[in-house]
N, C-alpha and C. Protein backbone atom coordinates (compact mmCIF):
# COMPACT_ATOMS: atom_id res chain seq x y z
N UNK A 1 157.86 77.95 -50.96
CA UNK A 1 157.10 77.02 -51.77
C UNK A 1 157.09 75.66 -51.08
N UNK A 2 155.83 74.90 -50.85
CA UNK A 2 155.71 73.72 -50.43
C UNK A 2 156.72 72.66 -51.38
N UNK A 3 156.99 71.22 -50.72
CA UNK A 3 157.03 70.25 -51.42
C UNK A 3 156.53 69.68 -52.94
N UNK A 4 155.13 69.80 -51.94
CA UNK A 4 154.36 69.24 -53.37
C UNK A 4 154.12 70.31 -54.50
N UNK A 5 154.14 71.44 -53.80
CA UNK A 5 154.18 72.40 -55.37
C UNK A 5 155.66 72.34 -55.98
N UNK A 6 156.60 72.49 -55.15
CA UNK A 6 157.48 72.07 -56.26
C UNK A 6 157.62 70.61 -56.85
N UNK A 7 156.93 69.74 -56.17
CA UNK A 7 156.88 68.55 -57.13
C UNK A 7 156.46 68.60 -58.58
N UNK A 8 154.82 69.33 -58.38
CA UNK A 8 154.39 69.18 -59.19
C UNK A 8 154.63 70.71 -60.18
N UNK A 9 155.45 71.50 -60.11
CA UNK A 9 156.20 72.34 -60.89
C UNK A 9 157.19 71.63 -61.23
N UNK A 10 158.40 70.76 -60.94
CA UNK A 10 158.93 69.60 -61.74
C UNK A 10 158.55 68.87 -62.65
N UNK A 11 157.36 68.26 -61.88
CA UNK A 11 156.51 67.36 -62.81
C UNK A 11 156.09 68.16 -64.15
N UNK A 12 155.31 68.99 -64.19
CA UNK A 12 155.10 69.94 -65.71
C UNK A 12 156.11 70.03 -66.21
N UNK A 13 157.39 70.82 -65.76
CA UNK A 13 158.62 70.72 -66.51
C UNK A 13 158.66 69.81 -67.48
N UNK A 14 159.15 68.58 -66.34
CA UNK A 14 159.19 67.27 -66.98
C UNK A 14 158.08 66.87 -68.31
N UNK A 15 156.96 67.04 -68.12
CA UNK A 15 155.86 66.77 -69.35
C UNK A 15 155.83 67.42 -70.13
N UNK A 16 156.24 68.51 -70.19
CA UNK A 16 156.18 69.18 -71.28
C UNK A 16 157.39 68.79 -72.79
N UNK A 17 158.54 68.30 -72.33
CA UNK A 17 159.49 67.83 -72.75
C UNK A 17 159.30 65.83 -73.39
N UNK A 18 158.41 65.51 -72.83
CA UNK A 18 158.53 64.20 -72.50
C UNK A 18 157.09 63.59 -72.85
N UNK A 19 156.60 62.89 -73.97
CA UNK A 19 155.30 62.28 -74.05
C UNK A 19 155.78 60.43 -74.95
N UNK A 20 154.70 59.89 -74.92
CA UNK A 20 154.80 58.79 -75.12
C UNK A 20 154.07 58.33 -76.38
N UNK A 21 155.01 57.62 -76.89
CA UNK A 21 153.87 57.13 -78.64
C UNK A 21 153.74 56.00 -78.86
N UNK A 22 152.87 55.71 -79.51
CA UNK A 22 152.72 54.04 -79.45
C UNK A 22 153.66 53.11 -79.62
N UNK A 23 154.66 53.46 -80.27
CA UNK A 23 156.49 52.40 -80.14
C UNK A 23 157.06 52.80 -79.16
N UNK A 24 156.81 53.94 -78.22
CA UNK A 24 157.40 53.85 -76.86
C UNK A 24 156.14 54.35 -76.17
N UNK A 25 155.60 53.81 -75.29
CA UNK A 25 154.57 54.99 -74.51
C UNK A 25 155.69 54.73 -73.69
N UNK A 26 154.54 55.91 -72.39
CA UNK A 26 155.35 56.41 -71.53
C UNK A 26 154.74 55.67 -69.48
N UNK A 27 156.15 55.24 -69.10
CA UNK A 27 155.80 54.38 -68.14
C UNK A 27 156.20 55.94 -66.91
N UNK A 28 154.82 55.78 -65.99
CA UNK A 28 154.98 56.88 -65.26
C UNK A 28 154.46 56.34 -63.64
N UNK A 29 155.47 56.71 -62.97
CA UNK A 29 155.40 56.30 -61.95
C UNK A 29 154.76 56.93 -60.66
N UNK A 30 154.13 56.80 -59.74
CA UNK A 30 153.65 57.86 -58.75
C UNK A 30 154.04 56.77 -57.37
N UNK A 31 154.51 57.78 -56.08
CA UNK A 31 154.33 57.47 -54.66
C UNK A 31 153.84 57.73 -53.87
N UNK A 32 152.86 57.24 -52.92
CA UNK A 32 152.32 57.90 -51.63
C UNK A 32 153.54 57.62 -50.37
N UNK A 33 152.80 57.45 -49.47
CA UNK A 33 153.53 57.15 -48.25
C UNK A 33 153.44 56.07 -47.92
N UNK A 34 152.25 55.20 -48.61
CA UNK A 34 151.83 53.81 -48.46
C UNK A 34 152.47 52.44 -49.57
N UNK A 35 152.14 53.45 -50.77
CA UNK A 35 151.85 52.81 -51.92
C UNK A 35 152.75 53.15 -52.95
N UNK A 36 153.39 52.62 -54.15
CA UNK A 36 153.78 52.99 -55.54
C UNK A 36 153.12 52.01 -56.38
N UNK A 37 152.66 53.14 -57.86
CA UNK A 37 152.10 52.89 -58.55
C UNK A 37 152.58 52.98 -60.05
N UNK A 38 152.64 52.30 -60.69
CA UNK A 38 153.09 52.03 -61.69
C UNK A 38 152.40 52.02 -63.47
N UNK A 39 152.14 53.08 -64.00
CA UNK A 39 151.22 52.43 -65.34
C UNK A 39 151.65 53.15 -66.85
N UNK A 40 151.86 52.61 -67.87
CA UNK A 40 152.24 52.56 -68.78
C UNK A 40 151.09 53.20 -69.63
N UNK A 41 151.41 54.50 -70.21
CA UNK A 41 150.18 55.30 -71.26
C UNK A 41 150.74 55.74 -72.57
N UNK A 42 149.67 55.19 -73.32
CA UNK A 42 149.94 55.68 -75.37
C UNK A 42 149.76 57.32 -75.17
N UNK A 43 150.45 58.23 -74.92
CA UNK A 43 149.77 59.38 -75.12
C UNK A 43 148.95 60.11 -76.24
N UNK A 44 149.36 59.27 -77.39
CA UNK A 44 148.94 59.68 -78.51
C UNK A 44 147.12 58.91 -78.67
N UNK A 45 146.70 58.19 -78.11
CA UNK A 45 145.56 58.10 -77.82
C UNK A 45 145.04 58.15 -76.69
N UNK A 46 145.95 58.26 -76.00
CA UNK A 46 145.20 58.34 -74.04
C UNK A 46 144.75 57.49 -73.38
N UNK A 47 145.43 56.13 -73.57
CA UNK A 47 145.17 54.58 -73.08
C UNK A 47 146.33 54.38 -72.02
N UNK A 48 145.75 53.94 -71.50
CA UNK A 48 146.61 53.01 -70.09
C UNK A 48 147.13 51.50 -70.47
N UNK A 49 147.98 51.38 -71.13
CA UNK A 49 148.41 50.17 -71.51
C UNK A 49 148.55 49.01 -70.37
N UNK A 50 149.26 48.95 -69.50
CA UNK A 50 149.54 48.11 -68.48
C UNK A 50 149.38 49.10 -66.87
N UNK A 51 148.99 48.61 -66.33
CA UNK A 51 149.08 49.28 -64.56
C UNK A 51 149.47 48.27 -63.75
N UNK A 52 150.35 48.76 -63.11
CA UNK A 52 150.29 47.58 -61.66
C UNK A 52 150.83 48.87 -60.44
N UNK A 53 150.00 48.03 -58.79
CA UNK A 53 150.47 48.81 -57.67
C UNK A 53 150.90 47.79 -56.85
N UNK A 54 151.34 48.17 -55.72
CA UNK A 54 151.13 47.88 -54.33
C UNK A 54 149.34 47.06 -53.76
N UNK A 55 148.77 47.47 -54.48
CA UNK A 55 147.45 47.28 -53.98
C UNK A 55 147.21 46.00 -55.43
N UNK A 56 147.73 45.94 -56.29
CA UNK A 56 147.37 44.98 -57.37
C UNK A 56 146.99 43.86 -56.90
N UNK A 57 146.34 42.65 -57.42
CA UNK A 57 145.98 41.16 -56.73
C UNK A 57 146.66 40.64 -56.74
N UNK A 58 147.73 40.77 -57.50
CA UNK A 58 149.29 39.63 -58.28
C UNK A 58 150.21 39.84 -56.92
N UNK A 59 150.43 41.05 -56.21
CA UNK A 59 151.21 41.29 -55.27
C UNK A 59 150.40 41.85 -54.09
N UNK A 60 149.09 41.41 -53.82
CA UNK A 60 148.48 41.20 -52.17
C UNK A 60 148.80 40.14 -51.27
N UNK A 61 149.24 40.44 -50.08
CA UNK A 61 149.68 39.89 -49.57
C UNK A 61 151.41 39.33 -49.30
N UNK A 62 151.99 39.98 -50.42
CA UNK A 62 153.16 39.86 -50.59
C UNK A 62 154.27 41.04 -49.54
N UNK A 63 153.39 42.58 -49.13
CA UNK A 63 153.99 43.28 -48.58
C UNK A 63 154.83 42.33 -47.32
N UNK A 64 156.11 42.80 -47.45
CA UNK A 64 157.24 42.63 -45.96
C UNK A 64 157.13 44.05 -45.27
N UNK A 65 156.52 44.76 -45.24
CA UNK A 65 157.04 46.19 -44.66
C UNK A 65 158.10 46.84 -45.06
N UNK A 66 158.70 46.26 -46.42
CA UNK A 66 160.37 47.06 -46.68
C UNK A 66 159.48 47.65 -48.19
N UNK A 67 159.39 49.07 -47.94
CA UNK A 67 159.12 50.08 -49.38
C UNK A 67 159.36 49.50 -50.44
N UNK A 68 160.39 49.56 -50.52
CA UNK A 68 161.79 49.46 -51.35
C UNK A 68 161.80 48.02 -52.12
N UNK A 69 161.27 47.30 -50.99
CA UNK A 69 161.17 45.49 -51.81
C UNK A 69 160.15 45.76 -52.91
N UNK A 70 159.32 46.30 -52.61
CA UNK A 70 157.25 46.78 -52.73
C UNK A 70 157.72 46.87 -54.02
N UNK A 71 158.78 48.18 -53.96
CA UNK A 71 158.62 48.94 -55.25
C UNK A 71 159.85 48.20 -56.13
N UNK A 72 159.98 47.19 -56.20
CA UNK A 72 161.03 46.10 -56.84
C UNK A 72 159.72 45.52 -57.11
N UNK A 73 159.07 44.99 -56.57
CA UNK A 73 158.02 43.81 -57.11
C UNK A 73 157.02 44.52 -57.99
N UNK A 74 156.81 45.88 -57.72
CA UNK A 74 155.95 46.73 -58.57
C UNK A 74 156.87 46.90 -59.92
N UNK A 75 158.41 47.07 -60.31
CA UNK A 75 158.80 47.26 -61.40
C UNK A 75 158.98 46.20 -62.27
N UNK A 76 158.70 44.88 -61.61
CA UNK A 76 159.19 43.66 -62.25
C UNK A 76 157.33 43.64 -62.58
N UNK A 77 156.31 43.89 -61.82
CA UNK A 77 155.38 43.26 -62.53
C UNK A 77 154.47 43.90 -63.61
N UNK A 78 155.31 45.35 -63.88
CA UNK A 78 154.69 46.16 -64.77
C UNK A 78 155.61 46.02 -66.07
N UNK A 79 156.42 45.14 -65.87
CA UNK A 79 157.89 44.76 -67.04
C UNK A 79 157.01 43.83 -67.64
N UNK A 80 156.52 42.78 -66.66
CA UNK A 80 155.74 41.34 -67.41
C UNK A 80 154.24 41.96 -67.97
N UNK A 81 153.65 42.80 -67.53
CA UNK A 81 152.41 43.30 -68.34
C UNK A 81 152.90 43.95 -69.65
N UNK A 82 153.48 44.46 -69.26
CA UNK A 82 154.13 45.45 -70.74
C UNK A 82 154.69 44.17 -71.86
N UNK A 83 155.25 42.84 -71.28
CA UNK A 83 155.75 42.30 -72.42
C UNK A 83 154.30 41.52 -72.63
N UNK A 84 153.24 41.36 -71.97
CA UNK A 84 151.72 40.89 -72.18
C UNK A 84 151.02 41.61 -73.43
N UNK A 85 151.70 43.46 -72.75
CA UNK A 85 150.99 43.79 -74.08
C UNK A 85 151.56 44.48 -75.32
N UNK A 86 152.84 43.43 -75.48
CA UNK A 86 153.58 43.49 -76.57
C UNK A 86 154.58 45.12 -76.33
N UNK A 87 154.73 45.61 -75.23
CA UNK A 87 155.39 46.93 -75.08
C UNK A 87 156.75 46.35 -74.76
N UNK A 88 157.72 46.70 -76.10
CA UNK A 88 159.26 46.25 -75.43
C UNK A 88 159.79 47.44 -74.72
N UNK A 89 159.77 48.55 -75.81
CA UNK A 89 160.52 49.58 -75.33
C UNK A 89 159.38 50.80 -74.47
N UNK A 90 159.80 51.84 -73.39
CA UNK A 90 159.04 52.95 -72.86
C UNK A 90 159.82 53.91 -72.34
N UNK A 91 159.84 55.14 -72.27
CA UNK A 91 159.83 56.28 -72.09
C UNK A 91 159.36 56.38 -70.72
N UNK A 92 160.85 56.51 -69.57
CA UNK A 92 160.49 56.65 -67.85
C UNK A 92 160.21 58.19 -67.63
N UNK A 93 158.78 58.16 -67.30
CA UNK A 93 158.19 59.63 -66.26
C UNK A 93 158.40 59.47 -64.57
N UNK A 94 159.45 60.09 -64.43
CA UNK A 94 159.67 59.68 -63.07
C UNK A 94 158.24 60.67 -62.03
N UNK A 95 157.55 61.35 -62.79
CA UNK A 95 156.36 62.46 -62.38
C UNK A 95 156.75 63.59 -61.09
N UNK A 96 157.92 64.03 -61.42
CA UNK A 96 158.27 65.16 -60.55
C UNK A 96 159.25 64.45 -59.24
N UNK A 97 159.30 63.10 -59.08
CA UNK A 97 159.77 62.87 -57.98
C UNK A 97 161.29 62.76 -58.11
N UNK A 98 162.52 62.76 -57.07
CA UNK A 98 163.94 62.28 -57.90
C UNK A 98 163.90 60.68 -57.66
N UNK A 99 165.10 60.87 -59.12
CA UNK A 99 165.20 59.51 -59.23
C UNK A 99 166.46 58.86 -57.88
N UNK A 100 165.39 58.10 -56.96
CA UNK A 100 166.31 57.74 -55.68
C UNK A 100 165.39 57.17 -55.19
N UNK A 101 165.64 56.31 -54.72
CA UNK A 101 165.04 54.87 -53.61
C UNK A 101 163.93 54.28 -54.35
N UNK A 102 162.67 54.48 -54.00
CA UNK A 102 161.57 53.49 -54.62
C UNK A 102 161.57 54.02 -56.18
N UNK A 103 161.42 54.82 -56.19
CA UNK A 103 161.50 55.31 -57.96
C UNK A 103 162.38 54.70 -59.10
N UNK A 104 163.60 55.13 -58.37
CA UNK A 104 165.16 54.29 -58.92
C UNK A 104 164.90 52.41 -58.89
N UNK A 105 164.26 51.92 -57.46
CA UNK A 105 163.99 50.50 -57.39
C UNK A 105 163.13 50.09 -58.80
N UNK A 106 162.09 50.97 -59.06
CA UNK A 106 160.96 50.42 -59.73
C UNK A 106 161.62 50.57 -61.40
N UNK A 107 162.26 51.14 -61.32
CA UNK A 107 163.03 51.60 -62.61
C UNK A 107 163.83 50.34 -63.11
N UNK A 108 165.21 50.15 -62.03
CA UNK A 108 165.86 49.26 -62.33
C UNK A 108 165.23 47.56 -62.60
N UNK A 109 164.14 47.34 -61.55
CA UNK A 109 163.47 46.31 -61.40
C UNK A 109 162.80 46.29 -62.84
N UNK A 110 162.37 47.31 -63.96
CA UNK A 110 161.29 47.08 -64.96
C UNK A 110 163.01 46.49 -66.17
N UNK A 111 164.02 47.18 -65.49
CA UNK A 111 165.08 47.26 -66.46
C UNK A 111 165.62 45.60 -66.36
N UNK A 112 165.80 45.15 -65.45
CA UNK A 112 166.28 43.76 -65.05
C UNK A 112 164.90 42.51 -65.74
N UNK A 113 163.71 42.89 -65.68
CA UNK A 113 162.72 42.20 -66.16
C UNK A 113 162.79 42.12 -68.07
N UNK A 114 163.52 42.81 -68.40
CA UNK A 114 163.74 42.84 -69.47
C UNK A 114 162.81 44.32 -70.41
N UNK A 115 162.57 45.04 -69.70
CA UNK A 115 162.03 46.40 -70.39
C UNK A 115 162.99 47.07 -70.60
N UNK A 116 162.85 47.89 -72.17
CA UNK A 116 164.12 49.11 -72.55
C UNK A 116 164.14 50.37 -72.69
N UNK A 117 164.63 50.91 -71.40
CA UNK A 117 163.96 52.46 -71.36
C UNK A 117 165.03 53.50 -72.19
């Protein structure tokens, strides 16, 4: 079995167990090789509450070449949208990946910004 199929055979696991409601949606994270992406969804209506990436306007130009910083500045700035749009508490979808390096960064970074997972 490839990688990505077992990713994304994790990932279902994981969703099937795990959805988001409007007093917690669910903050779900994705990585490329380039990029992490970050966005917060009501599942119970199917809205995208807050998004932020790597590619966002708030953090262009900000890349150092260190992942890892990226995905610190991506968890802190999806902490400050979420308190924009009144989201204290959320429910972490790590989306099949483990929780370790940029994932874990973006996690702790939403946790230090003051989000309560």
């Amino acid at each position: 079995m490839a990688m990505v199929e077992a990713r994304i055979k994790r990932k279902n696991r994981i969703r099937r167990k795990l959805s988001g409601t409007t007093e917690r949606p669910r903050l779900t994270v994705y990585k490329s090789l380039k990029h992490i992406y970050a966005q917060v969804v009501d599942d119970s209506t199917g809205k995208t509450l807050a998004f932020a990436s790597t590619l966002s306007k708030e953090l262009k130009g900000q890349d150092e070449g260190d992942k890892k910083a990226d995905a610190k500045r991506v968890g802190a700035l999806i902490a400050q949208k979420c308190k924009a749009a009144n989201v204290d508490a959320v429910v972490f979808d790590r989306n099949g990946f483990p929780y370790h390096g940029r994932i874990a960064a973006v996690a702790d970074a939403a946790r230090e910004a003051g989000l309560k997972f």
